[in-house]
Coordinates of N, CA and C in Angstrom, one line a residue:
M1 N 0.2 -19.1 -2.7 CA 1.1 -18.2 -2.1 C 0.5 -16.8 -2.2
K2 N 0.5 -16.1 -1.1 CA -0.1 -14.8 -1.0 C 1.0 -13.7 -0.8
V3 N 0.8 -12.6 -1.5 CA 1.8 -11.5 -1.4 C 1.2 -10.2 -0.8
A4 N 1.9 -9.6 0.0 CA 1.5 -8.3 0.6 C 2.4 -7.2 0.0
V5 N 1.9 -6.1 -0.4 CA 2.6 -4.9 -0.8 C 2.3 -3.8 0.2
I6 N 3.4 -3.3 0.8 CA 3.2 -2.3 1.9 C 3.8 -1.0 1.4
I7 N 2.9 0.0 1.6 CA 3.3 1.4 1.2 C 3.2 2.3 2.4
A8 N 4.2 2.9 2.8 CA 4.2 3.9 3.9 C 3.8 5.2 3.2
A9 N 2.8 5.9 3.8 CA 2.3 7.1 3.2 C 2.1 8.2 4.2
K10 N 2.5 9.4 3.9 CA 2.4 10.5 4.8 C 2.1 11.8 4.0
G11 N 1.3 12.7 4.6 CA 1.1 14.0 4.0 C 0.3 14.0 2.7
K12 N 0.6 14.8 1.8 CA -0.2 14.9 0.6 C -0.1 13.8 -0.4
C13 N 1.0 13.2 -0.5 CA 1.2 12.0 -1.4 C 0.6 12.2 -2.8
P14 N 1.0 13.2 -3.5 CA 0.4 13.5 -4.8 C 0.6 12.3 -5.8
D15 N 1.6 11.5 -5.6 CA 1.8 10.4 -6.6 C 1.2 9.1 -6.1
L16 N 0.6 9.0 -5.0 CA 0.0 7.8 -4.5 C -1.0 7.2 -5.4
D17 N -1.8 8.0 -6.0 CA -2.9 7.5 -6.9 C -2.2 6.8 -8.1
E18 N -1.1 7.3 -8.7 CA -0.4 6.6 -9.8 C 0.2 5.3 -9.3
C19 N 0.7 5.3 -8.1 CA 1.3 4.1 -7.5 C 0.3 3.0 -7.4
L20 N -0.9 3.4 -6.8 CA -1.9 2.4 -6.6 C -2.5 1.9 -8.0
L21 N -2.6 2.8 -8.9 CA -3.0 2.4 -10.3 C -2.0 1.4 -10.9
S22 N -0.7 1.6 -10.7 CA 0.3 0.7 -11.3 C 0.2 -0.6 -10.6
L23 N -0.1 -0.7 -9.3 CA -0.3 -1.9 -8.6 C -1.6 -2.7 -9.1
E24 N -2.6 -1.9 -9.3 CA -3.9 -2.5 -9.8 C -3.7 -3.2 -11.2
K25 N -2.8 -2.7 -12.0 CA -2.5 -3.2 -13.3 C -1.6 -4.4 -13.4
Q26 N -1.1 -4.8 -12.2 CA -0.2 -6.0 -12.2 C -0.9 -7.2 -12.6
E27 N -0.2 -8.0 -13.5 CA -0.7 -9.3 -13.9 C 0.0 -10.4 -13.1
T28 N -0.7 -11.1 -12.3 CA -0.1 -12.1 -11.4 C -1.1 -13.3 -11.2
N29 N -0.5 -14.4 -11.0 CA -1.3 -15.6 -10.6 C -1.5 -15.7 -9.1
F30 N -0.8 -14.8 -8.4 CA -0.9 -14.9 -6.9 C -1.9 -13.9 -6.4
P31 N -2.6 -14.3 -5.4 CA -3.4 -13.3 -4.7 C -2.5 -12.3 -4.0
Y32 N -2.9 -11.1 -3.9 CA -2.1 -10.1 -3.2 C -3.0 -9.1 -2.5
R33 N -2.5 -8.5 -1.5 CA -3.1 -7.4 -0.8 C -2.2 -6.2 -0.7
V34 N -2.8 -5.0 -0.8 CA -2.0 -3.8 -0.7 C -2.4 -3.1 0.5
L35 N -1.4 -2.8 1.4 CA -1.6 -2.1 2.7 C -1.0 -0.8 2.6
V36 N -1.8 0.3 2.7 CA -1.2 1.6 2.7 C -1.2 2.0 4.2
V37 N -0.1 2.1 4.7 CA 0.1 2.5 6.2 C 0.1 4.0 6.2
D38 N -1.0 4.6 6.8 CA -1.3 6.0 6.8 C -0.6 6.7 8.0
D39 N 0.2 7.6 7.7 CA 0.8 8.4 8.7 C 0.4 9.9 8.6
G40 N -0.9 10.0 8.2 CA -1.5 11.4 8.1 C -1.7 11.8 6.7
I41 N -2.2 10.9 5.8 CA -2.4 11.3 4.4 C -3.8 12.0 4.3
E42 N -3.9 12.9 3.3 CA -5.0 13.7 3.2 C -6.2 13.0 2.5
S43 N -7.4 13.6 2.6 CA -8.7 13.0 2.3 C -8.8 12.6 0.9
E44 N -8.3 13.3 -0.1 CA -8.5 12.9 -1.5 C -7.9 11.6 -1.8
T45 N -6.7 11.3 -1.2 CA -6.1 10.0 -1.4 C -6.9 8.9 -0.7
L46 N -7.4 9.2 0.4 CA -8.2 8.3 1.2 C -9.4 7.8 0.3
R47 N -10.1 8.7 -0.4 CA -11.2 8.4 -1.3 C -10.7 7.4 -2.4
T48 N -9.5 7.7 -2.9 CA -9.0 6.8 -3.9 C -8.8 5.4 -3.4
L49 N -8.3 5.3 -2.2 CA -8.0 4.0 -1.6 C -9.3 3.2 -1.4
S50 N -10.3 3.8 -0.9 CA -11.6 3.1 -0.7 C -12.2 2.7 -2.0
A51 N -12.0 3.5 -3.1 CA -12.6 3.2 -4.4 C -11.9 2.0 -5.0
K52 N -10.6 1.8 -4.7 CA -9.8 0.7 -5.3 C -9.8 -0.5 -4.4
N53 N -10.4 -0.5 -3.3 CA -10.5 -1.6 -2.3 C -9.1 -2.0 -1.8
F54 N -8.2 -1.1 -1.7 CA -6.9 -1.3 -1.0 C -7.2 -1.1 0.5
E55 N -6.3 -1.6 1.3 CA -6.5 -1.5 2.7 C -5.7 -0.3 3.3
R56 N -6.4 0.6 4.0 CA -5.8 1.7 4.7 C -5.6 1.3 6.1
I57 N -4.4 1.5 6.6 CA -4.1 1.1 8.0 C -3.5 2.4 8.6
V58 N -4.1 2.8 9.8 CA -3.6 3.9 10.5 C -2.3 3.5 11.2
N59 N -1.3 4.2 10.9 CA 0.1 3.9 11.5 C 0.1 4.0 13.0
Q60 N 0.5 3.0 13.7 CA 0.7 3.0 15.1 C 2.1 3.4 15.6
K61 N 3.0 3.4 14.6 CA 4.4 3.7 14.9 C 4.9 4.8 13.9
P62 N 5.3 6.0 14.4 CA 5.6 7.0 13.5 C 6.8 6.8 12.6
G63 N 6.8 7.4 11.4 CA 8.0 7.3 10.5 C 7.8 6.1 9.6
A64 N 8.7 6.2 8.5 CA 8.6 5.2 7.4 C 9.0 3.8 7.9
A65 N 10.0 3.7 8.7 CA 10.4 2.4 9.2 C 9.3 1.8 10.1
G66 N 8.8 2.6 11.0 CA 7.7 2.2 11.8 C 6.5 1.7 11.0
A67 N 6.2 2.5 10.0 CA 5.0 2.1 9.1 C 5.3 0.8 8.4
R68 N 6.5 0.6 7.9 CA 6.8 -0.7 7.2 C 6.7 -1.8 8.2
N69 N 7.3 -1.7 9.4 CA 7.3 -2.7 10.4 C 5.9 -3.1 10.8
Y70 N 5.0 -2.0 11.0 CA 3.7 -2.2 11.4 C 2.9 -3.0 10.3
G71 N 3.2 -2.6 9.0 CA 2.5 -3.3 7.9 C 2.9 -4.8 7.9
V72 N 4.2 -5.1 8.1 CA 4.6 -6.5 8.2 C 3.9 -7.2 9.3
S73 N 3.7 -6.6 10.4 CA 3.0 -7.3 11.5 C 1.6 -7.6 11.1
L74 N 1.0 -6.9 10.2 CA -0.4 -7.1 9.8 C -0.5 -8.0 8.6
A75 N 0.6 -8.4 8.0 CA 0.6 -9.2 6.8 C 1.1 -10.7 7.1
Q76 N 0.7 -11.1 8.3 CA 1.2 -12.5 8.7 C 0.6 -13.6 7.9
D77 N -0.5 -13.3 7.1 CA -1.1 -14.3 6.3 C -0.5 -14.4 4.9
C78 N 0.6 -13.6 4.7 CA 1.3 -13.6 3.4 C 2.7 -14.2 3.5
E79 N 3.0 -15.0 2.5 CA 4.3 -15.6 2.5 C 5.4 -14.7 1.9
I80 N 5.0 -13.7 1.1 CA 6.0 -12.7 0.5 C 5.5 -11.3 0.9
V81 N 6.4 -10.5 1.3 CA 6.1 -9.1 1.6 C 7.0 -8.3 0.8
A82 N 6.4 -7.3 0.1 CA 7.2 -6.4 -0.8 C 6.9 -5.0 -0.3
F83 N 7.8 -4.1 -0.6 CA 7.6 -2.7 -0.2 C 7.8 -1.8 -1.4
T84 N 7.0 -0.7 -1.5 CA 7.3 0.3 -2.4 C 6.9 1.7 -1.8
D85 N 7.4 2.7 -2.3 CA 7.1 4.1 -1.8 C 5.9 4.7 -2.5
A86 N 5.3 5.6 -1.8 CA 4.0 6.2 -2.4 C 4.3 7.0 -3.7
D87 N 5.5 7.4 -3.9 CA 5.8 8.2 -5.1 C 6.5 7.3 -6.2
C88 N 6.3 6.0 -6.1 CA 6.9 5.1 -7.1 C 5.8 4.5 -8.0
I89 N 6.2 4.2 -9.3 CA 5.3 3.5 -10.2 C 5.9 2.1 -10.3
V90 N 5.1 1.1 -10.1 CA 5.5 -0.3 -10.2 C 5.4 -0.8 -11.7
N91 N 6.5 -1.3 -12.2 CA 6.5 -1.8 -13.6 C 5.8 -3.1 -13.6
N92 N 5.2 -3.4 -14.8 CA 4.6 -4.7 -15.0 C 5.6 -5.8 -15.3

């Protein structure tokens, strides 16, 4: 079973680094992918994404709902799709 975690991100996203770190610390037996759907995030966060090997997707549909829907359309290889916001910390 494969899991996709979709994060809609826009602007400065000062908490996105912490969000990604909390996802990286998850202990799971399932393979998962993290898709950050970019609606104009700034370069410092983009460097963090590439360093952590998460996927950055340029949003084709503006707004949070459009970003989430676009992320779902790209996660067709996953049986479970989860969402979190860029300013959330995911608990273990």
